Amino acid sequence: MPPMLKQNAPVLEIENLVIDFQTPTGLFQAVRDISFRVDSNESVAIIGESGSGKSVTANAVLGLLDCPPGRIKSGDIRFRGKSLLSMPLRERRDLYGRGIAMVFQDPLTHLNPVYPVGWQIAEVCRIHGMPRREANEHALELMVRVGIVDPHKRFSAYPHQFSGGQRQRIMIAMAMAMQPDLLIADEPTTALDVTVQARILALLRRLQSETGMSLLMITHDLGVAADIADRVLVMQKGVLVEHGPVESVFRSPQHPYTRQLLTDRSEEYRSKKHEDGEMLLEISNLDIHYGAHHAVKDVGFTVARGEIVGIVGESGSGKSTVASTILKLREPSSGSILYRGKNIQSLSGLDLRGYKRAVQAVFQDPYSSLNPRMNVFRILSEAWTLHPDVLPREKWRARAEELMEMVGLNASDLEKFPGEFSGGQRQRIAIARALTLNPEVVVCDEAVSALDMTIQAQIITLLTRLRRELGLAYVFIAHDLTLVEKFADRVLVMKSGEIVEQGATADVFGAPKDDYTRRLIAASPVADPKLQAERRRTLQLA
Amino acid sequence: MSGYILRRGGQSLVALMALLVLVFFLSRLTGNPTDLYMPMDASLDQREAFATKHGFNDPLYVQFGTYLVNIAKFDFGDSIFQGRPAMQAALEAFPVTLRLALITMVLALGLSVLIGSLAAYRPGGLFDRVASLLTISSASTPDFWLAIVGILIFSVTLGWLPTSGTGTFWHWLLPIGVLLVRPLGLLTQVVRMSMISALAAPYVKTARAKGAPKRRVVFVHALRNSMLSVITVAGDQAAALINGAVVVETVFGWPGIGNLMIAAIKQRDFAVLQACILVTAVAIFLMNILIDFAYSRLDPRIRG
């Protein structure tokens, strides 16, 4: 029952919007004079990196900016021709949830933990005047519509009792409750696994075709934009640098920033294929139990000097458990890990210290994995305190400065604290810290997943350079298949604790043997609208 | 739930036993009650007779044995001063204290939720700053001083309220007013802090995006999430009140359990002291179960 499609009737118009933020260091212009429109039944994606102003713009439409420190300095936001900014608050509130609705990135924190999900969906209807009974019935219908299994039973369940994908379905049900004309989705699939992401994107597309609503999607994932959008807007540092139909922007980007985003760096990453180095780690028949849960089943692989072994798989597949076992943060239930032919479980004394030096780690979250109360010099030199024989104290300063320069930071930053750095810089510090003990293997557990694309590219370039210069080997764990495809020499695909497939990267991605690998690759969207549309069709047929 | 209550009951029973042992020996350290009970001019024989009759001459371990055996029989001994079962005296005084504590806590909770939420809505605003100043001073005012000043102003100078005792509605005002001050200050600050963090939570943003009016955002979405830490502190405060607001009850001559306990200590009326401690300990144990129950009602994540 799609309503009449008034072609080219603008649902949302943004005109010369300027948004300021008052920060401790002065005024910061988050959005600088941007204008765009979203027509009815149209999908528009805003792409850009964190700090580009894309989320601020979306939040401004729904009046969700925190004012202060935020302030809409000038410009206008019009919904169906009416200015939202000059509308009385009561009238605006009436539009929120009814005319315009929003889906957020992290459904766990954006759902209220203490109310049942059915109640939260029905609340939208009740706020907009529907009687309780009718609202509850409507909420049930919505849960069916977004694909929640057994909705009658799940109606009174709480957010923490759902999986990430189901939570996002509930957020979407909530947003769809009053059949909005415009749905704003702010990174709706960023926190989800690729196969779940593909299903959520399919759901959004289906709902859009059923209702004829417009979709404004905020994303940093070019593949997602290519998959869902009719038009894309590219934002950089608060400025709208490029916009146009998705095919033309992706095929022939005009602005250098867009071009930079779309550059394929696989050649650069694999500039030097590793020669067969000596064997460092041999992992065989690894089994790990958590109580009754069998987290890792019969996993075996090897890591040679200078080799990059990628491990891909969805959350809960056991990738990180394997990593922490290699790091000796956790003991395996059975199986062995040999380091230069010696079992690491039987290592002791000097040998054990030697192993702990040889294998270092870089973790996902550069915000929580660095102690905020230590300055960078202390963070780096802490390892030398624990391993005093590596470096005499008088050489600490010089070595720390050298490491900082090696990872592309200034030696003068050693006195600063982690809070003074950006996410990418912090990850560089984490890498420098991993290098303090001259390791042979660095375990990178989702080390670039939290970073923006260009920052990600910089870190990967850095890792590649360090491998070339220092002969490092990496165990590179990621859920981003495209990244692993470009970066790793060999790849393991994990599912429910087992390795379903492993081999040279080109073989696994080029001709996947396992059904799960094929599904995983198919679900991962590519940054090419035409190719992506084709893939979607074949996926639907299959 | 019942398994849980049983487990908690078992743990509390052990703690209670330890407490009873401790109280028994500590109270005997204060000296022999005979000296206090008998008149100054009582003869040595009379004193001996009294001590023997009440078992004060037996070795300590014999007294302790009798004490434990009697407790097992739910016999908590007689008050030597009141000449009636000690437990009876304690159970008579306890409801008086409980009523005072209950009214105070209900008022403190209600007011602190209201003031704290309003202050949290605009942190740093005028209302917040005034409320913060008042709550900090009220949380740090000593109650004995406030009680005396209260009597001086409202009873002595103005003559509006009675100085002590019970009986009419007016007798309640000063004790409740004095007792209210500290929990109100503390709780308001806790409500304010947890409301500020709740109001910054992402789910509040969702509620606003739904078109929910301000009142609903604050009192439906944020408040319930912030109640967990409030209840923890409230439980702590309530325990102090149930224990007998000793100072306030003494100042106002309030016939509650705190007053009774002080009197029992002064008179070395051991049986009464032990009965009072037992009663309040059981009451606090029951209250903790109530608090755990409230937790699980408020936060489904705890229910598991």
PDB file of N, CA and C in Angstrom, chain A residues 426-501:
ATOM      1  N   ARG A 426      46.408   7.422  18.977  1.00  0.00           N
ATOM      2  CA  ARG A 426      46.487   6.504  20.115  1.00  0.00           C
ATOM      3  C   ARG A 426      46.832   5.102  19.641  1.00  0.00           C
ATOM      4  N   GLN A 427      46.282   4.719  18.497  1.00  0.00           N
ATOM      5  CA  GLN A 427      46.598   3.382  18.015  1.00  0.00           C
ATOM      6  C   GLN A 427      48.073   3.318  17.616  1.00  0.00           C
ATOM      7  N   ARG A 428      48.619   4.437  17.145  1.00  0.00           N
ATOM      8  CA  ARG A 428      50.053   4.471  16.868  1.00  0.00           C
ATOM      9  C   ARG A 428      50.844   4.286  18.157  1.00  0.00           C
ATOM     10  N   ILE A 429      50.379   4.912  19.241  1.00  0.00           N
ATOM     11  CA  ILE A 429      51.066   4.741  20.530  1.00  0.00           C
ATOM     12  C   ILE A 429      51.004   3.273  20.955  1.00  0.00           C
ATOM     13  N   ALA A 430      49.819   2.664  20.765  1.00  0.00           N
ATOM     14  CA  ALA A 430      49.671   1.258  21.138  1.00  0.00           C
ATOM     15  C   ALA A 430      50.640   0.394  20.330  1.00  0.00           C
ATOM     16  N   ILE A 431      50.850   0.761  19.056  1.00  0.00           N
ATOM     17  CA  ILE A 431      51.786   0.000  18.226  1.00  0.00           C
ATOM     18  C   ILE A 431      53.212   0.221  18.726  1.00  0.00           C
ATOM     19  N   ALA A 432      53.536   1.468  19.055  1.00  0.00           N
ATOM     20  CA  ALA A 432      54.874   1.755  19.586  1.00  0.00           C
ATOM     21  C   ALA A 432      55.114   0.946  20.853  1.00  0.00           C
ATOM     22  N   ARG A 433      54.084   0.866  21.691  1.00  0.00           N
ATOM     23  CA  ARG A 433      54.218   0.104  22.929  1.00  0.00           C
ATOM     24  C   ARG A 433      54.480  -1.381  22.623  1.00  0.00           C
ATOM     25  N   ALA A 434      53.790  -1.888  21.600  1.00  0.00           N
ATOM     26  CA  ALA A 434      53.999  -3.293  21.232  1.00  0.00           C
ATOM     27  C   ALA A 434      55.425  -3.525  20.743  1.00  0.00           C
ATOM     28  N   LEU A 435      56.051  -2.461  20.202  1.00  0.00           N
ATOM     29  CA  LEU A 435      57.387  -2.622  19.625  1.00  0.00           C
ATOM     30  C   LEU A 435      58.509  -2.474  20.645  1.00  0.00           C
ATOM     31  N   THR A 436      58.179  -2.035  21.871  1.00  0.00           N
ATOM     32  CA  THR A 436      59.232  -1.716  22.841  1.00  0.00           C
ATOM     33  C   THR A 436      60.139  -2.909  23.124  1.00  0.00           C
ATOM     34  N   LEU A 437      59.588  -4.123  23.069  1.00  0.00           N
ATOM     35  CA  LEU A 437      60.392  -5.293  23.440  1.00  0.00           C
ATOM     36  C   LEU A 437      60.915  -6.053  22.222  1.00  0.00           C
ATOM     37  N   ASN A 438      60.976  -5.377  21.085  1.00  0.00           N
ATOM     38  CA  ASN A 438      61.469  -5.967  19.840  1.00  0.00           C
ATOM     39  C   ASN A 438      60.806  -7.314  19.532  1.00  0.00           C
ATOM     40  N   PRO A 439      59.499  -7.320  19.340  1.00  0.00           N
ATOM     41  CA  PRO A 439      58.796  -8.593  19.159  1.00  0.00           C
ATOM     42  C   PRO A 439      59.021  -9.193  17.776  1.00  0.00           C
ATOM     43  N   GLU A 440      58.618 -10.445  17.660  1.00  0.00           N
ATOM     44  CA  GLU A 440      58.651 -11.098  16.352  1.00  0.00           C
ATOM     45  C   GLU A 440      57.244 -11.231  15.769  1.00  0.00           C
ATOM     46  N   VAL A 441      56.269 -11.380  16.695  1.00  0.00           N
ATOM     47  CA  VAL A 441      54.880 -11.513  16.253  1.00  0.00           C
ATOM     48  C   VAL A 441      54.053 -10.447  16.972  1.00  0.00           C
ATOM     49  N   VAL A 442      53.203  -9.737  16.239  1.00  0.00           N
ATOM     50  CA  VAL A 442      52.274  -8.810  16.877  1.00  0.00           C
ATOM     51  C   VAL A 442      50.861  -9.303  16.588  1.00  0.00           C
ATOM     52  N   VAL A 443      50.109  -9.536  17.671  1.00  0.00           N
ATOM     53  CA  VAL A 443      48.728  -9.961  17.522  1.00  0.00           C
ATOM     54  C   VAL A 443      47.863  -8.706  17.486  1.00  0.00           C
ATOM     55  N   CYS A 444      47.196  -8.458  16.364  1.00  0.00           N
ATOM     56  CA  CYS A 444      46.349  -7.268  16.233  1.00  0.00           C
ATOM     57  C   CYS A 444      44.895  -7.719  16.302  1.00  0.00           C
ATOM     58  N   ASP A 445      44.263  -7.491  17.454  1.00  0.00           N
ATOM     59  CA  ASP A 445      42.885  -7.925  17.624  1.00  0.00           C
ATOM     60  C   ASP A 445      41.949  -6.774  17.278  1.00  0.00           C
ATOM     61  N   GLU A 446      41.408  -6.804  16.082  1.00  0.00           N
ATOM     62  CA  GLU A 446      40.540  -5.721  15.578  1.00  0.00           C
ATOM     63  C   GLU A 446      41.224  -4.372  15.756  1.00  0.00           C
ATOM     64  N   ALA A 447      42.538  -4.340  15.466  1.00  0.00           N
ATOM     65  CA  ALA A 447      43.320  -3.154  15.809  1.00  0.00           C
ATOM     66  C   ALA A 447      42.913  -1.908  15.039  1.00  0.00           C
ATOM     67  N   VAL A 448      42.264  -2.043  13.896  1.00  0.00           N
ATOM     68  CA  VAL A 448      41.894  -0.841  13.152  1.00  0.00           C
ATOM     69  C   VAL A 448      40.375  -0.698  13.005  1.00  0.00           C
ATOM     70  N   SER A 449      39.634  -1.587  13.657  1.00  0.00           N
ATOM     71  CA  SER A 449      38.181  -1.595  13.432  1.00  0.00           C
ATOM     72  C   SER A 449      37.493  -0.340  13.924  1.00  0.00           C
ATOM     73  N   ALA A 450      38.068   0.295  14.956  1.00  0.00           N
ATOM     74  CA  ALA A 450      37.380   1.458  15.515  1.00  0.00           C
ATOM     75  C   ALA A 450      37.777   2.743  14.795  1.00  0.00           C
ATOM     76  N   LEU A 451      38.605   2.631  13.770  1.00  0.00           N
ATOM     77  CA  LEU A 451      39.148   3.839  13.152  1.00  0.00           C
ATOM     78  C   LEU A 451      38.466   4.173  11.832  1.00  0.00           C
ATOM     79  N   ASP A 452      38.550   5.439  11.459  1.00  0.00           N
ATOM     80  CA  ASP A 452      38.017   5.885  10.177  1.00  0.00           C
ATOM     81  C   ASP A 452      38.815   5.295   9.024  1.00  0.00           C
ATOM     82  N   MET A 453      38.199   5.339   7.843  1.00  0.00           N
ATOM     83  CA  MET A 453      38.849   4.716   6.696  1.00  0.00           C
ATOM     84  C   MET A 453      40.234   5.254   6.385  1.00  0.00           C
ATOM     85  N   THR A 454      40.369   6.573   6.330  1.00  0.00           N
ATOM     86  CA  THR A 454      41.696   7.082   5.961  1.00  0.00           C
ATOM     87  C   THR A 454      42.712   6.801   7.062  1.00  0.00           C
ATOM     88  N   ILE A 455      42.272   6.875   8.322  1.00  0.00           N
ATOM     89  CA  ILE A 455      43.159   6.573   9.445  1.00  0.00           C
ATOM     90  C   ILE A 455      43.521   5.086   9.384  1.00  0.00           C
ATOM     91  N   GLN A 456      42.501   4.285   9.095  1.00  0.00           N
ATOM     92  CA  GLN A 456      42.715   2.847   8.954  1.00  0.00           C
ATOM     93  C   GLN A 456      43.804   2.579   7.908  1.00  0.00           C
ATOM     94  N   ALA A 457      43.670   3.257   6.787  1.00  0.00           N
ATOM     95  CA  ALA A 457      44.644   3.074   5.710  1.00  0.00           C
ATOM     96  C   ALA A 457      46.039   3.473   6.186  1.00  0.00           C
ATOM     97  N   GLN A 458      46.107   4.567   6.957  1.00  0.00           N
ATOM     98  CA  GLN A 458      47.420   5.009   7.455  1.00  0.00           C
ATOM     99  C   GLN A 458      48.039   3.979   8.387  1.00  0.00           C
ATOM    100  N   ILE A 459      47.199   3.411   9.283  1.00  0.00           N
ATOM    101  CA  ILE A 459      47.720   2.434  10.240  1.00  0.00           C
ATOM    102  C   ILE A 459      48.176   1.167   9.507  1.00  0.00           C
ATOM    103  N   ILE A 460      47.366   0.759   8.519  1.00  0.00           N
ATOM    104  CA  ILE A 460      47.744  -0.440   7.757  1.00  0.00           C
ATOM    105  C   ILE A 460      49.056  -0.193   7.009  1.00  0.00           C
ATOM    106  N   THR A 461      49.191   1.010   6.437  1.00  0.00           N
ATOM    107  CA  THR A 461      50.437   1.347   5.759  1.00  0.00           C
ATOM    108  C   THR A 461      51.612   1.267   6.734  1.00  0.00           C
ATOM    109  N   LEU A 462      51.378   1.779   7.949  1.00  0.00           N
ATOM    110  CA  LEU A 462      52.416   1.736   8.985  1.00  0.00           C
ATOM    111  C   LEU A 462      52.784   0.293   9.319  1.00  0.00           C
ATOM    112  N   LEU A 463      51.772  -0.554   9.496  1.00  0.00           N
ATOM    113  CA  LEU A 463      52.027  -1.953   9.834  1.00  0.00           C
ATOM    114  C   LEU A 463      52.819  -2.641   8.711  1.00  0.00           C
ATOM    115  N   THR A 464      52.441  -2.308   7.472  1.00  0.00           N
ATOM    116  CA  THR A 464      53.145  -2.901   6.321  1.00  0.00           C
ATOM    117  C   THR A 464      54.610  -2.486   6.322  1.00  0.00           C
ATOM    118  N   ARG A 465      54.826  -1.187   6.602  1.00  0.00           N
ATOM    119  CA  ARG A 465      56.199  -0.679   6.604  1.00  0.00           C
ATOM    120  C   ARG A 465      57.013  -1.355   7.703  1.00  0.00           C
ATOM    121  N   LEU A 466      56.397  -1.511   8.879  1.00  0.00           N
ATOM    122  CA  LEU A 466      57.114  -2.118   9.996  1.00  0.00           C
ATOM    123  C   LEU A 466      57.463  -3.574   9.708  1.00  0.00           C
ATOM    124  N   ARG A 467      56.568  -4.234   8.983  1.00  0.00           N
ATOM    125  CA  ARG A 467      56.881  -5.612   8.621  1.00  0.00           C
ATOM    126  C   ARG A 467      58.101  -5.651   7.710  1.00  0.00           C
ATOM    127  N   ARG A 468      58.125  -4.713   6.762  1.00  0.00           N
ATOM    128  CA  ARG A 468      59.232  -4.678   5.810  1.00  0.00           C
ATOM    129  C   ARG A 468      60.535  -4.374   6.541  1.00  0.00           C
ATOM    130  N   GLU A 469      60.472  -3.391   7.437  1.00  0.00           N
ATOM    131  CA  GLU A 469      61.704  -2.947   8.092  1.00  0.00           C
ATOM    132  C   GLU A 469      62.174  -3.899   9.183  1.00  0.00           C
ATOM    133  N   LEU A 470      61.216  -4.451   9.940  1.00  0.00           N
ATOM    134  CA  LEU A 470      61.601  -5.231  11.113  1.00  0.00           C
ATOM    135  C   LEU A 470      61.342  -6.727  10.952  1.00  0.00           C
ATOM    136  N   GLY A 471      60.758  -7.098   9.834  1.00  0.00           N
ATOM    137  CA  GLY A 471      60.467  -8.514   9.621  1.00  0.00           C
ATOM    138  C   GLY A 471      59.406  -9.060  10.570  1.00  0.00           C
ATOM    139  N   LEU A 472      58.474  -8.188  11.000  1.00  0.00           N
ATOM    140  CA  LEU A 472      57.431  -8.614  11.939  1.00  0.00           C
ATOM    141  C   LEU A 472      56.428  -9.551  11.272  1.00  0.00           C
ATOM    142  N   ALA A 473      55.876 -10.451  12.067  1.00  0.00           N
ATOM    143  CA  ALA A 473      54.739 -11.237  11.601  1.00  0.00           C
ATOM    144  C   ALA A 473      53.502 -10.719  12.333  1.00  0.00           C
ATOM    145  N   TYR A 474      52.339 -10.769  11.680  1.00  0.00           N
ATOM    146  CA  TYR A 474      51.103 -10.323  12.326  1.00  0.00           C
ATOM    147  C   TYR A 474      50.073 -11.437  12.340  1.00  0.00           C
ATOM    148  N   VAL A 475      49.406 -11.558  13.475  1.00  0.00           N
ATOM    149  CA  VAL A 475      48.154 -12.311  13.489  1.00  0.00           C
ATOM    150  C   VAL A 475      47.089 -11.231  13.497  1.00  0.00           C
ATOM    151  N   PHE A 476      46.390 -11.067  12.377  1.00  0.00           N
ATOM    152  CA  PHE A 476      45.543  -9.906  12.177  1.00  0.00           C
ATOM    153  C   PHE A 476      44.074 -10.327  12.209  1.00  0.00           C
ATOM    154  N   ILE A 477      43.424  -9.978  13.329  1.00  0.00           N
ATOM    155  CA  ILE A 477      42.041 -10.390  13.508  1.00  0.00           C
ATOM    156  C   ILE A 477      41.121  -9.248  13.115  1.00  0.00           C
ATOM    157  N   ALA A 478      40.154  -9.513  12.259  1.00  0.00           N
ATOM    158  CA  ALA A 478      39.262  -8.449  11.822  1.00  0.00           C
ATOM    159  C   ALA A 478      37.945  -9.045  11.372  1.00  0.00           C
ATOM    160  N   HIS A 479      36.894  -8.224  11.463  1.00  0.00           N
ATOM    161  CA  HIS A 479      35.638  -8.697  10.891  1.00  0.00           C
ATOM    162  C   HIS A 479      35.431  -8.063   9.514  1.00  0.00           C
ATOM    163  N   ASP A 480      36.320  -7.116   9.171  1.00  0.00           N
ATOM    164  CA  ASP A 480      36.213  -6.428   7.887  1.00  0.00           C
ATOM    165  C   ASP A 480      36.945  -7.241   6.811  1.00  0.00           C
ATOM    166  N   LEU A 481      36.163  -7.923   5.972  1.00  0.00           N
ATOM    167  CA  LEU A 481      36.765  -8.841   5.010  1.00  0.00           C
ATOM    168  C   LEU A 481      37.616  -8.115   3.980  1.00  0.00           C
ATOM    169  N   THR A 482      37.125  -6.967   3.519  1.00  0.00           N
ATOM    170  CA  THR A 482      37.841  -6.232   2.473  1.00  0.00           C
ATOM    171  C   THR A 482      39.261  -5.914   2.920  1.00  0.00           C
ATOM    172  N   LEU A 483      39.354  -5.519   4.184  1.00  0.00           N
ATOM    173  CA  LEU A 483      40.643  -5.141   4.737  1.00  0.00           C
ATOM    174  C   LEU A 483      41.593  -6.334   4.761  1.00  0.00           C
ATOM    175  N   VAL A 484      41.092  -7.452   5.250  1.00  0.00           N
ATOM    176  CA  VAL A 484      41.925  -8.654   5.348  1.00  0.00           C
ATOM    177  C   VAL A 484      42.337  -9.110   3.954  1.00  0.00           C
ATOM    178  N   GLU A 485      41.408  -8.985   3.033  1.00  0.00           N
ATOM    179  CA  GLU A 485      41.701  -9.408   1.662  1.00  0.00           C
ATOM    180  C   GLU A 485      42.890  -8.622   1.100  1.00  0.00           C
ATOM    181  N   LYS A 486      42.938  -7.322   1.449  1.00  0.00           N
ATOM    182  CA  LYS A 486      44.001  -6.483   0.901  1.00  0.00           C
ATOM    183  C   LYS A 486      45.321  -6.679   1.636  1.00  0.00           C
ATOM    184  N   PHE A 487      45.255  -7.062   2.890  1.00  0.00           N
ATOM    185  CA  PHE A 487      46.413  -6.938   3.763  1.00  0.00           C
ATOM    186  C   PHE A 487      47.101  -8.264   4.061  1.00  0.00           C
ATOM    187  N   ALA A 488      46.311  -9.344   4.222  1.00  0.00           N
ATOM    188  CA  ALA A 488      46.892 -10.578   4.749  1.00  0.00           C
ATOM    189  C   ALA A 488      47.514 -11.449   3.663  1.00  0.00           C
ATOM    190  N   ASP A 489      48.532 -12.254   4.050  1.00  0.00           N
ATOM    191  CA  ASP A 489      49.107 -13.233   3.123  1.00  0.00           C
ATOM    192  C   ASP A 489      48.250 -14.492   3.112  1.00  0.00           C
ATOM    193  N   ARG A 490      47.890 -14.896   4.334  1.00  0.00           N
ATOM    194  CA  ARG A 490      47.045 -16.071   4.452  1.00  0.00           C
ATOM    195  C   ARG A 490      45.839 -15.712   5.298  1.00  0.00           C
ATOM    196  N   VAL A 491      44.769 -16.455   5.128  1.00  0.00           N
ATOM    197  CA  VAL A 491      43.572 -16.106   5.882  1.00  0.00           C
ATOM    198  C   VAL A 491      42.900 -17.370   6.430  1.00  0.00           C
ATOM    199  N   LEU A 492      42.398 -17.256   7.672  1.00  0.00           N
ATOM    200  CA  LEU A 492      41.608 -18.327   8.268  1.00  0.00           C
ATOM    201  C   LEU A 492      40.194 -17.809   8.437  1.00  0.00           C
ATOM    202  N   VAL A 493      39.205 -18.609   8.099  1.00  0.00           N
ATOM    203  CA  VAL A 493      37.819 -18.214   8.310  1.00  0.00           C
ATOM    204  C   VAL A 493      37.282 -19.030   9.479  1.00  0.00           C
ATOM    205  N   MET A 494      36.822 -18.331  10.517  1.00  0.00           N
ATOM    206  CA  MET A 494      36.319 -19.051  11.690  1.00  0.00           C
ATOM    207  C   MET A 494      34.817 -18.922  11.824  1.00  0.00           C
ATOM    208  N   LYS A 495      34.188 -20.015  12.266  1.00  0.00           N
ATOM    209  CA  LYS A 495      32.746 -19.979  12.528  1.00  0.00           C
ATOM    210  C   LYS A 495      32.479 -20.886  13.725  1.00  0.00           C
ATOM    211  N   SER A 496      31.785 -20.374  14.716  1.00  0.00           N
ATOM    212  CA  SER A 496      31.448 -21.117  15.935  1.00  0.00           C
ATOM    213  C   SER A 496      32.637 -21.887  16.491  1.00  0.00           C
ATOM    214  N   GLY A 497      33.800 -21.249  16.544  1.00  0.00           N
ATOM    215  CA  GLY A 497      34.953 -21.865  17.176  1.00  0.00           C
ATOM    216  C   GLY A 497      35.789 -22.737  16.269  1.00  0.00           C
ATOM    217  N   GLU A 498      35.332 -22.971  15.049  1.00  0.00           N
ATOM    218  CA  GLU A 498      36.093 -23.844  14.154  1.00  0.00           C
ATOM    219  C   GLU A 498      36.653 -23.063  12.977  1.00  0.00           C
ATOM    220  N   ILE A 499      37.763 -23.551  12.425  1.00  0.00           N
ATOM    221  CA  ILE A 499      38.261 -22.985  11.184  1.00  0.00           C
ATOM    222  C   ILE A 499      37.542 -23.710  10.058  1.00  0.00           C
ATOM    223  N   VAL A 500      36.735 -22.990   9.284  1.00  0.00           N
ATOM    224  CA  VAL A 500      36.007 -23.664   8.217  1.00  0.00           C
ATOM    225  C   VAL A 500      36.823 -23.669   6.933  1.00  0.00           C
ATOM    226  N   GLU A 501      37.743 -22.720   6.848  1.00  0.00           N
ATOM    227  CA  GLU A 501      38.550 -22.677   5.638  1.00  0.00           C
ATOM    228  C   GLU A 501      39.823 -21.912   5.921  1.00  0.00           C
TER     229      GLU A 501
END
